[in-house]
Every structure is written in C-alpha cells, then in structure tokens.
Amino acid sequence: MNTRKNFEEVLYALPPSVREVITKIPDDLLQEVEEIRLRVNRPLTVYLKNEEKFVSKEGTISFSPSLAYIVTSEDCEKALQLISKSSLYAFEEEIRNGYITLKGGYRVGIVGKCVLENGYIKTLKNISGYNYRISKEIIGVAEEILKYLITPSKDVYNILIISPPQCGKTTLLRDITRWISNGIDFLGFKGKKVGVVDERSEIAGCYNGIPQMDVGIRTDVLDGCPKAYGMIMLIRSMSPEVVVTDEIGKKEDVEAIHEVLNTGVKIITTVHANDIEDLIKRPVLKDVISLRYFERYVILSNRLGAGTVEIILDENFNTLFKGPYRRGRTEK
C-alpha cells in the first residue's frame, strides 16, 4: 500500500512545517494513524491504535510531550488557508458545523471562538485547534456477519449498531451499506436501493457532493443534512428500500425512524453506547428498544482493535453470534 499516496489530500492540507514532520513518520506507523491533532503552542499529537502519541521534529513517535514538535499560531493560520483553499466564505456552512471535509472523504474538525447571530452559531474565528481524522475504508470488513443481517426471504433486517466512540462503527456501517447496495452473491441477495443521510460527511465522505468512499452502486447520499429531515426527504424523493444513518440520539431522530418504518422501508443506523442496558437508561432511546424498532443488534468494542464484533442479538435479545470477532482475528 502506498501510504503517502493514500494520505495525499491530508498531507496537502497540513501546514508545511507540520507536513514535513508527519512525512518523516515510518510508513508502517503512518498507515495506523487515525487522527492528527494541531493545537496552538502545544505538542503535535497523533492517535493510532486508540493510543495518544506525540511526534518529534524528526518524525519520531513517543509518549513524551516534551520531545514533540510544538505547533505554532502560524501553523494554524496556514492550516485554515489550506483546508479552506483560501476561501472561507465557500466553506462557511461547514465551518459553522465545526468541520471541513477534504477530497478523499477526510474530515478536519476545528475549534475556536464562536460568533453568534440571533442565538445561533454564524461562524468560528480565532481557530486554535484542528483534528484531521483519517478515514479508514476497509472493503469487506462486514462479510462474515452479513448472514445474520439478511432475512431468509432475502430482505434486510432493521439493524442497530451499538458502539462506544472510536470502535469502528462507521467503517462497519459503510461496508454493510456497500454490500446491500451492490448485492451479495454468496447469499443470493440482490442489491437494493439505499438512501444514506450523511449528516457529518463520515459515511460516504462526500466532496462537492460526490461520495469519496465506496457506498455501493445503488446508493444515493444526502450530505450534511440533519438525520430527522433527511430520512423523510429520501423517502419522498428517492424511493429507497433501505435508509442508512449514523449516530441517532435525538427525539426527532427516533420520530423519523418510526415514520420510515411505517412506510415499510428498512433502517440501518448506529448509536453510541456500550450495550442494550446502556440504551435502556436513556429516556429518548428506551422506547426504541422496548417497542422493538430493530430486529438485529450488532454490538462493537475495540478488544481486538476497532471494529471488534462482540455479539449480535435478534429482536428478542437472543444471541445469534458471540465473539469477539474482527476481520482476520478471532478469540476463543
């Protein structure tokens, strides 16, 4: 794998001094990087294998912040010019939401001073920190669990992926979406029309409206659209057979899911939680569980790395599969 070629858009969007440091990281470590964090007057930080590390001027990765390259205010000013291509106005809506999406589906989170107008965030200024999130597209990661997600009549179950943060839920969701859209020959499953509501530009990684990730040949994407609105928009406009979203949690999300299910359209989505019991404790989500909105629950962890499938349950919470399993790794 040509790691630097895969990181080309991210490297271009880094300020020159930081880019020089990052390109000194050995390829075998660079390909494991999940985040690159820049904070004014603080150590240059990367996250890999769910661990925080600091990067020296020589590209050496360590646990010691005292050895790290210190990000300057000039670095952060240059970063904003690069990720916005010197046109902040063109990215005003994304900046208002706290991130900018780069070509290739990479997302850069930004923090600074919020400028309010009539009680709403108008924009951000005095940007003081960036989080370059490295999208991990792993084709085929869902292959071994697909048989639990497709009905005997070759339809799709309503699926909820339950996962703590940074445990690979979006990577798994994206791959499930691709399989369902393209079709699954070994299960005799024909591809279905899929509508993706990609509120945070993470599932499809759209750039100028075009998905940068492989989400399948029959997939339509609403990028940057709130989930509750987007689900209904897709039902009305694109006649999907399956609707996919990421990270439900608001009352309006649950109401929209209920409306989608009433139309006979299938739903696949994710939620931040550790397990079913965790969800039941949340007032907004407990009805989703008690009313059996979903027919399959896929629970993830990072025990064997991001994307570890711990257990798959049916609508009555019976165990269909017990892991941990991660593509290429199992533990008995």
mmCIF file of C-alpha atoms in Angstrom:
data_model
loop_
_atom_site.group_PDB
_atom_site.id
_atom_site.type_symbol
_atom_site.label_atom_id
_atom_site.label_comp_id
_atom_site.label_asym_id
_atom_site.label_seq_id
_atom_site.Cartn_x
_atom_site.Cartn_y
_atom_site.Cartn_z
ATOM 1 C CA MET A 1 0.000 0.000 0.000
ATOM 2 C CA ASN A 2 1.325 3.422 -0.934
ATOM 3 C CA THR A 3 0.570 5.109 2.388
ATOM 4 C CA ARG A 4 1.669 8.591 1.384
ATOM 5 C CA LYS A 5 -0.426 8.487 -1.784
ATOM 6 C CA ASN A 6 -3.476 7.486 0.293
ATOM 7 C CA PHE A 7 -2.728 10.433 2.628
ATOM 8 C CA GLU A 8 -2.126 12.876 -0.208
ATOM 9 C CA GLU A 9 -5.122 15.126 0.495
ATOM 10 C CA VAL A 10 -4.428 15.183 4.224
ATOM 11 C CA LEU A 11 -0.746 15.951 3.732
ATOM 12 C CA TYR A 12 -1.579 18.785 1.337
ATOM 13 C CA ALA A 13 -3.956 20.285 3.921
ATOM 14 C CA LEU A 14 -1.312 20.302 6.679
ATOM 15 C CA PRO A 15 0.804 23.442 7.169
ATOM 16 C CA PRO A 16 4.270 22.948 5.584
ATOM 17 C CA SER A 17 6.179 22.639 8.875
ATOM 18 C CA VAL A 18 3.790 20.027 10.220
ATOM 19 C CA ARG A 19 3.657 18.230 6.866
ATOM 20 C CA GLU A 20 7.436 17.905 6.945
ATOM 21 C CA VAL A 21 7.240 16.297 10.389
ATOM 22 C CA ILE A 22 4.406 13.910 9.509
ATOM 23 C CA THR A 23 6.096 12.686 6.329
ATOM 24 C CA LYS A 24 9.073 11.569 8.418
ATOM 25 C CA ILE A 25 6.901 9.025 10.281
ATOM 26 C CA PRO A 26 7.711 5.495 9.025
ATOM 27 C CA ASP A 27 5.102 4.043 6.654
ATOM 28 C CA ASP A 28 4.144 1.158 8.934
ATOM 29 C CA LEU A 29 3.168 3.629 11.653
ATOM 30 C CA LEU A 30 1.716 6.262 9.355
ATOM 31 C CA GLN A 31 -0.826 3.800 7.973
ATOM 32 C CA GLU A 32 -2.100 3.216 11.529
ATOM 33 C CA VAL A 33 -2.706 6.915 12.233
ATOM 34 C CA GLU A 34 -6.362 7.698 12.951
ATOM 35 C CA GLU A 35 -6.084 11.378 13.906
ATOM 36 C CA ILE A 36 -3.583 14.216 13.614
ATOM 37 C CA ARG A 37 -4.201 16.989 16.130
ATOM 38 C CA LEU A 38 -2.851 20.537 15.958
ATOM 39 C CA ARG A 39 -3.275 22.865 18.938
ATOM 40 C CA VAL A 40 -1.646 26.293 19.133
ATOM 41 C CA ASN A 41 1.506 26.305 21.304
ATOM 42 C CA ARG A 42 1.023 22.659 22.239
ATOM 43 C CA PRO A 43 2.617 19.358 21.180
ATOM 44 C CA LEU A 44 1.807 17.805 17.806
ATOM 45 C CA THR A 45 -0.303 14.741 18.590
ATOM 46 C CA VAL A 46 -1.394 11.671 16.651
ATOM 47 C CA TYR A 47 -3.736 8.843 17.613
ATOM 48 C CA LEU A 48 -3.064 5.335 16.410
ATOM 49 C CA LYS A 49 -4.401 2.003 17.669
ATOM 50 C CA ASN A 50 -6.526 4.028 20.118
ATOM 51 C CA GLU A 51 -3.437 5.487 21.777
ATOM 52 C CA GLU A 52 -2.289 9.082 22.024
ATOM 53 C CA LYS A 53 1.273 9.679 20.833
ATOM 54 C CA PHE A 54 3.428 12.759 20.323
ATOM 55 C CA VAL A 55 5.552 13.449 17.237
ATOM 56 C CA SER A 56 9.018 14.970 17.367
ATOM 57 C CA LYS A 57 10.518 17.261 14.718
ATOM 58 C CA GLU A 58 12.378 14.197 13.409
ATOM 59 C CA GLY A 59 9.128 12.223 12.966
ATOM 60 C CA THR A 60 9.731 10.013 15.997
ATOM 61 C CA ILE A 61 6.575 8.884 17.809
ATOM 62 C CA SER A 62 6.649 8.643 21.606
ATOM 63 C CA PHE A 63 4.564 9.028 24.776
ATOM 64 C CA SER A 64 6.616 12.067 25.834
ATOM 65 C CA PRO A 65 5.133 15.525 25.069
ATOM 66 C CA SER A 66 8.466 17.155 25.985
ATOM 67 C CA LEU A 67 10.044 15.672 22.821
ATOM 68 C CA ALA A 68 7.268 16.778 20.472
ATOM 69 C CA TYR A 69 7.152 19.417 17.784
ATOM 70 C CA ILE A 70 5.251 22.449 19.130
ATOM 71 C CA VAL A 71 2.507 23.732 16.858
ATOM 72 C CA THR A 72 2.691 27.484 16.263
ATOM 73 C CA SER A 73 -0.021 30.063 15.626
ATOM 74 C CA GLU A 74 1.429 30.449 12.117
ATOM 75 C CA ASP A 75 0.899 26.707 11.567
ATOM 76 C CA CYS A 76 -2.762 27.044 12.499
ATOM 77 C CA GLU A 77 -3.273 30.109 10.308
ATOM 78 C CA LYS A 78 -1.730 28.287 7.347
ATOM 79 C CA ALA A 79 -3.821 25.189 8.049
ATOM 80 C CA LEU A 80 -7.038 27.213 7.754
ATOM 81 C CA GLN A 81 -5.910 28.661 4.425
ATOM 82 C CA LEU A 82 -5.122 25.199 3.083
ATOM 83 C CA ILE A 83 -8.233 23.327 4.200
ATOM 84 C CA SER A 84 -10.497 26.159 3.014
ATOM 85 C CA LYS A 85 -8.420 26.730 -0.132
ATOM 86 C CA SER A 86 -8.183 30.389 0.928
ATOM 87 C CA SER A 87 -11.950 30.825 0.571
ATOM 88 C CA LEU A 88 -13.576 30.752 3.996
ATOM 89 C CA TYR A 89 -16.860 32.022 2.558
ATOM 90 C CA ALA A 90 -17.224 28.904 0.394
ATOM 91 C CA PHE A 91 -16.944 26.706 3.484
ATOM 92 C CA GLU A 92 -18.979 28.901 5.825
ATOM 93 C CA GLU A 93 -21.714 26.309 6.387
ATOM 94 C CA GLU A 94 -19.231 23.540 7.182
ATOM 95 C CA ILE A 95 -17.229 25.820 9.485
ATOM 96 C CA ARG A 96 -20.468 26.618 11.313
ATOM 97 C CA ASN A 97 -20.829 22.884 11.950
ATOM 98 C CA GLY A 98 -17.270 22.623 13.225
ATOM 99 C CA TYR A 99 -15.526 20.790 10.401
ATOM 100 C CA ILE A 100 -14.445 20.874 6.758
ATOM 101 C CA THR A 101 -14.415 17.786 4.532
ATOM 102 C CA LEU A 102 -11.401 17.280 2.276
ATOM 103 C CA LYS A 103 -11.288 15.473 -1.046
ATOM 104 C CA GLY A 104 -10.961 11.778 -0.316
ATOM 105 C CA GLY A 105 -13.524 11.884 2.491
ATOM 106 C CA TYR A 106 -11.155 13.065 5.216
ATOM 107 C CA ARG A 107 -12.689 15.415 7.764
ATOM 108 C CA VAL A 108 -10.955 18.221 9.646
ATOM 109 C CA GLY A 109 -12.589 19.285 12.899
ATOM 110 C CA ILE A 110 -11.933 22.846 14.024
ATOM 111 C CA VAL A 111 -12.296 24.754 17.296
ATOM 112 C CA GLY A 112 -12.026 28.425 18.150
ATOM 113 C CA LYS A 113 -14.243 31.330 19.161
ATOM 114 C CA CYS A 114 -17.897 31.007 18.167
ATOM 115 C CA VAL A 115 -19.503 34.049 16.560
ATOM 116 C CA LEU A 116 -23.224 34.140 17.394
ATOM 117 C CA GLU A 117 -26.048 35.782 15.494
ATOM 118 C CA ASN A 118 -29.572 35.743 16.940
ATOM 119 C CA GLY A 119 -28.536 32.969 19.284
ATOM 120 C CA TYR A 120 -27.170 30.715 16.539
ATOM 121 C CA ILE A 121 -23.578 29.995 15.538
ATOM 122 C CA LYS A 122 -22.721 32.112 12.499
ATOM 123 C CA THR A 123 -19.102 31.052 12.132
ATOM 124 C CA LEU A 124 -15.873 30.352 14.031
ATOM 125 C CA LYS A 125 -12.906 32.691 14.291
ATOM 126 C CA ASN A 126 -9.528 32.673 16.036
ATOM 127 C CA ILE A 127 -9.136 28.999 15.130
ATOM 128 C CA SER A 128 -6.874 27.392 17.723
ATOM 129 C CA GLY A 129 -7.121 23.671 17.046
ATOM 130 C CA TYR A 130 -7.599 21.106 14.290
ATOM 131 C CA ASN A 131 -8.374 17.406 14.259
ATOM 132 C CA TYR A 132 -7.504 15.744 10.949
ATOM 133 C CA ARG A 133 -9.493 12.498 11.020
ATOM 134 C CA ILE A 134 -8.131 9.800 8.739
ATOM 135 C CA SER A 135 -10.984 7.847 7.172
ATOM 136 C CA LYS A 136 -10.449 4.089 7.186
ATOM 137 C CA GLU A 137 -12.270 2.409 4.323
ATOM 138 C CA ILE A 138 -11.936 -1.355 4.799
ATOM 139 C CA ILE A 139 -13.676 -3.191 1.983
ATOM 140 C CA GLY A 140 -15.210 -6.485 3.117
ATOM 141 C CA VAL A 141 -14.979 -5.913 6.873
ATOM 142 C CA ALA A 142 -18.667 -6.903 7.288
ATOM 143 C CA GLU A 143 -18.529 -10.023 5.113
ATOM 144 C CA GLU A 144 -18.516 -12.609 7.898
ATOM 145 C CA ILE A 145 -21.583 -11.186 9.669
ATOM 146 C CA LEU A 146 -23.800 -10.492 6.647
ATOM 147 C CA LYS A 147 -25.651 -13.802 7.050
ATOM 148 C CA TYR A 148 -27.050 -12.523 10.345
ATOM 149 C CA LEU A 149 -28.306 -9.310 8.740
ATOM 150 C CA ILE A 150 -30.239 -10.719 5.758
ATOM 151 C CA THR A 151 -33.634 -12.395 6.210
ATOM 152 C CA PRO A 152 -34.460 -15.876 4.861
ATOM 153 C CA SER A 153 -36.659 -14.164 2.252
ATOM 154 C CA LYS A 154 -33.622 -12.145 1.077
ATOM 155 C CA ASP A 155 -34.630 -8.851 2.651
ATOM 156 C CA VAL A 156 -32.724 -6.677 5.127
ATOM 157 C CA TYR A 157 -33.366 -6.689 8.855
ATOM 158 C CA ASN A 158 -33.728 -3.368 10.652
ATOM 159 C CA ILE A 159 -30.271 -3.079 12.202
ATOM 160 C CA LEU A 160 -28.837 -1.044 15.082
ATOM 161 C CA ILE A 161 -25.046 -0.978 15.521
ATOM 162 C CA ILE A 162 -24.161 -0.215 19.145
ATOM 163 C CA SER A 163 -20.649 1.006 19.795
ATOM 164 C CA PRO A 164 -18.546 3.175 22.105
ATOM 165 C CA PRO A 165 -16.679 6.006 20.335
ATOM 166 C CA GLN A 166 -13.784 5.061 18.034
ATOM 167 C CA CYS A 167 -14.678 1.384 17.805
ATOM 168 C CA GLY A 168 -15.178 1.231 14.041
ATOM 169 C CA LYS A 169 -18.947 1.611 13.786
ATOM 170 C CA THR A 170 -18.881 3.946 10.780
ATOM 171 C CA THR A 171 -16.406 1.700 8.950
ATOM 172 C CA LEU A 172 -18.676 -1.299 9.540
ATOM 173 C CA LEU A 173 -21.811 0.679 8.634
ATOM 174 C CA ARG A 174 -20.228 1.836 5.374
ATOM 175 C CA ASP A 175 -19.282 -1.703 4.374
ATOM 176 C CA ILE A 176 -22.745 -3.067 5.191
ATOM 177 C CA THR A 177 -24.202 -0.279 3.058
ATOM 178 C CA ARG A 178 -21.924 -1.200 0.147
ATOM 179 C CA TRP A 179 -22.826 -4.901 0.294
ATOM 180 C CA ILE A 180 -26.566 -4.220 0.442
ATOM 181 C CA SER A 181 -26.356 -1.736 -2.411
ATOM 182 C CA ASN A 182 -24.222 -3.931 -4.678
ATOM 183 C CA GLY A 183 -25.807 -7.277 -3.795
ATOM 184 C CA ILE A 184 -24.389 -10.315 -2.013
ATOM 185 C CA ASP A 185 -23.880 -13.174 -4.452
ATOM 186 C CA PHE A 186 -22.947 -15.817 -1.882
ATOM 187 C CA LEU A 187 -26.266 -15.196 -0.069
ATOM 188 C CA GLY A 188 -28.329 -14.933 -3.257
ATOM 189 C CA PHE A 189 -29.187 -11.360 -2.266
ATOM 190 C CA LYS A 190 -29.892 -8.818 -4.991
ATOM 191 C CA GLY A 191 -28.781 -5.243 -4.455
ATOM 192 C CA LYS A 192 -31.303 -2.754 -3.102
ATOM 193 C CA LYS A 193 -31.773 0.997 -3.447
ATOM 194 C CA VAL A 194 -30.121 2.610 -0.440
ATOM 195 C CA GLY A 195 -30.524 6.174 0.819
ATOM 196 C CA VAL A 196 -27.784 7.494 3.113
ATOM 197 C CA VAL A 197 -28.316 10.528 5.325
ATOM 198 C CA ASP A 198 -24.722 11.558 5.977
ATOM 199 C CA GLU A 199 -25.148 14.394 8.450
ATOM 200 C CA ARG A 200 -21.456 14.615 9.333
ATOM 201 C CA SER A 201 -19.996 13.595 5.976
ATOM 202 C CA GLU A 202 -18.449 10.490 7.525
ATOM 203 C CA ILE A 203 -20.253 7.572 5.907
ATOM 204 C CA ALA A 204 -19.761 8.492 2.240
ATOM 205 C CA GLY A 205 -17.195 11.279 2.725
ATOM 206 C CA CYS A 206 -18.739 13.461 0.015
ATOM 207 C CA TYR A 207 -16.631 16.150 -1.618
ATOM 208 C CA ASN A 208 -18.518 18.581 -3.871
ATOM 209 C CA GLY A 209 -21.488 16.254 -3.487
ATOM 210 C CA ILE A 210 -19.676 13.153 -4.776
ATOM 211 C CA PRO A 211 -19.044 10.209 -2.401
ATOM 212 C CA GLN A 212 -15.332 9.599 -1.925
ATOM 213 C CA MET A 213 -15.995 6.275 -0.201
ATOM 214 C CA ASP A 214 -17.423 3.180 -1.869
ATOM 215 C CA VAL A 215 -21.018 3.030 -0.614
ATOM 216 C CA GLY A 216 -22.366 0.940 -3.491
ATOM 217 C CA ILE A 217 -23.814 1.379 -6.966
ATOM 218 C CA ARG A 218 -27.454 1.809 -5.886
ATOM 219 C CA THR A 219 -26.791 4.328 -3.112
ATOM 220 C CA ASP A 220 -27.978 7.946 -3.002
ATOM 221 C CA VAL A 221 -26.448 10.302 -0.432
ATOM 222 C CA LEU A 222 -27.848 13.372 1.304
ATOM 223 C CA ASP A 223 -24.686 15.025 2.583
ATOM 224 C CA GLY A 224 -24.629 17.397 5.548
ATOM 225 C CA CYS A 225 -28.359 17.004 6.160
ATOM 226 C CA PRO A 226 -29.819 16.548 9.655
ATOM 227 C CA LYS A 227 -30.959 12.943 10.061
ATOM 228 C CA ALA A 228 -34.546 13.652 11.044
ATOM 229 C CA TYR A 229 -35.146 15.769 7.935
ATOM 230 C CA GLY A 230 -33.010 13.678 5.635
ATOM 231 C CA MET A 231 -34.737 10.357 6.280
ATOM 232 C CA ILE A 232 -38.104 11.785 5.294
ATOM 233 C CA MET A 233 -36.646 13.677 2.319
ATOM 234 C CA LEU A 234 -35.161 10.468 0.941
ATOM 235 C CA ILE A 235 -38.439 8.562 1.364
ATOM 236 C CA ARG A 236 -40.286 11.260 -0.588
ATOM 237 C CA SER A 237 -37.719 11.852 -3.300
ATOM 238 C CA MET A 238 -35.614 8.747 -3.948
ATOM 239 C CA SER A 239 -37.851 5.776 -3.031
ATOM 240 C CA PRO A 240 -35.139 3.890 -1.134
ATOM 241 C CA GLU A 241 -35.670 0.348 0.058
ATOM 242 C CA VAL A 242 -33.154 0.844 2.862
ATOM 243 C CA VAL A 243 -32.267 4.059 4.735
ATOM 244 C CA VAL A 244 -28.870 4.375 6.436
ATOM 245 C CA THR A 245 -27.842 6.973 9.034
ATOM 246 C CA ASP A 246 -25.164 7.351 11.673
ATOM 247 C CA GLU A 247 -25.370 8.216 15.379
ATOM 248 C CA ILE A 248 -29.016 8.603 16.362
ATOM 249 C CA GLY A 249 -29.728 10.166 19.738
ATOM 250 C CA LYS A 250 -32.300 12.945 19.497
ATOM 251 C CA LYS A 251 -36.054 12.696 19.941
ATOM 252 C CA GLU A 252 -36.613 13.840 16.356
ATOM 253 C CA ASP A 253 -34.296 11.071 15.096
ATOM 254 C CA VAL A 254 -36.436 8.451 16.806
ATOM 255 C CA GLU A 255 -39.639 10.001 15.460
ATOM 256 C CA ALA A 256 -38.227 9.962 11.919
ATOM 257 C CA ILE A 257 -37.187 6.301 12.264
ATOM 258 C CA HIS A 258 -40.731 5.468 13.353
ATOM 259 C CA GLU A 259 -42.080 7.193 10.240
ATOM 260 C CA VAL A 260 -39.595 5.383 7.986
ATOM 261 C CA LEU A 261 -40.579 2.017 9.425
ATOM 262 C CA ASN A 262 -44.261 2.808 8.906
ATOM 263 C CA THR A 263 -43.585 3.143 5.168
ATOM 264 C CA GLY A 264 -42.109 -0.350 5.033
ATOM 265 C CA VAL A 265 -38.595 0.906 4.359
ATOM 266 C CA LYS A 266 -35.767 -0.766 6.272
ATOM 267 C CA ILE A 267 -33.439 1.184 8.531
ATOM 268 C CA ILE A 268 -29.776 0.682 9.441
ATOM 269 C CA THR A 269 -28.202 3.068 11.913
ATOM 270 C CA THR A 270 -25.755 3.391 14.804
ATOM 271 C CA VAL A 271 -25.729 4.710 18.343
ATOM 272 C CA HIS A 272 -23.052 5.486 20.911
ATOM 273 C CA ALA A 273 -23.473 3.068 23.809
ATOM 274 C CA ASN A 274 -21.807 0.083 25.423
ATOM 275 C CA ASP A 275 -24.718 -2.340 25.297
ATOM 276 C CA ILE A 276 -28.527 -2.719 25.356
ATOM 277 C CA GLU A 277 -28.707 -1.932 29.069
ATOM 278 C CA ASP A 278 -26.910 1.344 28.436
ATOM 279 C CA LEU A 279 -29.548 2.350 25.863
ATOM 280 C CA ILE A 280 -32.486 1.497 28.113
ATOM 281 C CA LYS A 281 -31.205 4.039 30.656
ATOM 282 C CA ARG A 282 -31.618 6.866 28.144
ATOM 283 C CA PRO A 283 -35.136 8.387 28.072
ATOM 284 C CA VAL A 284 -35.000 9.235 24.357
ATOM 285 C CA LEU A 285 -33.821 5.793 23.263
ATOM 286 C CA LYS A 286 -35.518 3.372 25.652
ATOM 287 C CA ASP A 287 -38.693 3.253 23.512
ATOM 288 C CA VAL A 288 -36.605 2.225 20.516
ATOM 289 C CA ILE A 289 -35.681 -0.873 22.489
ATOM 290 C CA SER A 290 -38.996 -1.577 24.225
ATOM 291 C CA LEU A 291 -41.045 -1.165 21.033
ATOM 292 C CA ARG A 292 -38.700 -3.460 19.090
ATOM 293 C CA TYR A 293 -37.900 -0.999 16.298
ATOM 294 C CA PHE A 294 -34.859 -3.085 15.414
ATOM 295 C CA GLU A 295 -34.531 -6.761 14.533
ATOM 296 C CA ARG A 296 -30.761 -7.063 14.801
ATOM 297 C CA TYR A 297 -28.347 -5.507 17.289
ATOM 298 C CA VAL A 298 -24.633 -5.553 16.472
ATOM 299 C CA ILE A 299 -22.511 -4.607 19.490
ATOM 300 C CA LEU A 300 -18.913 -3.498 18.933
ATOM 301 C CA SER A 301 -15.826 -2.934 21.050
ATOM 302 C CA ASN A 302 -12.118 -2.403 20.394
ATOM 303 C CA ARG A 303 -10.991 -5.534 22.251
ATOM 304 C CA LEU A 304 -9.195 -6.878 19.168
ATOM 305 C CA GLY A 305 -8.917 -3.424 17.630
ATOM 306 C CA ALA A 306 -11.537 -1.073 16.188
ATOM 307 C CA GLY A 307 -14.406 -2.966 14.604
ATOM 308 C CA THR A 308 -14.458 -5.921 17.005
ATOM 309 C CA VAL A 309 -17.906 -7.556 16.920
ATOM 310 C CA GLU A 310 -18.709 -8.675 20.455
ATOM 311 C CA ILE A 311 -22.214 -10.012 19.959
ATOM 312 C CA ILE A 312 -25.164 -9.998 17.566
ATOM 313 C CA LEU A 313 -28.686 -10.205 19.039
ATOM 314 C CA ASP A 314 -32.106 -10.690 17.472
ATOM 315 C CA GLU A 315 -35.206 -8.582 18.232
ATOM 316 C CA ASN A 316 -35.855 -10.588 21.402
ATOM 317 C CA PHE A 317 -32.232 -10.177 22.507
ATOM 318 C CA ASN A 318 -31.371 -13.792 21.856
ATOM 319 C CA THR A 319 -27.712 -14.315 20.975
ATOM 320 C CA LEU A 320 -27.123 -15.148 17.306
ATOM 321 C CA PHE A 321 -23.357 -14.676 17.333
ATOM 322 C CA LYS A 322 -20.825 -14.291 20.110
ATOM 323 C CA GLY A 323 -17.312 -13.005 19.538
ATOM 324 C CA PRO A 324 -15.059 -11.283 19.883
ATOM 325 C CA TYR A 325 -14.516 -11.250 16.148
ATOM 326 C CA ARG A 326 -12.612 -8.841 13.960
ATOM 327 C CA ARG A 327 -11.761 -9.464 10.353
ATOM 328 C CA GLY A 328 -8.607 -11.550 10.385
ATOM 329 C CA ARG A 329 -8.716 -12.001 14.150
ATOM 330 C CA THR A 330 -10.839 -14.138 16.464
ATOM 331 C CA GLU A 331 -10.516 -15.097 20.095
ATOM 332 C CA LYS A 332 -11.966 -18.263 21.611
#
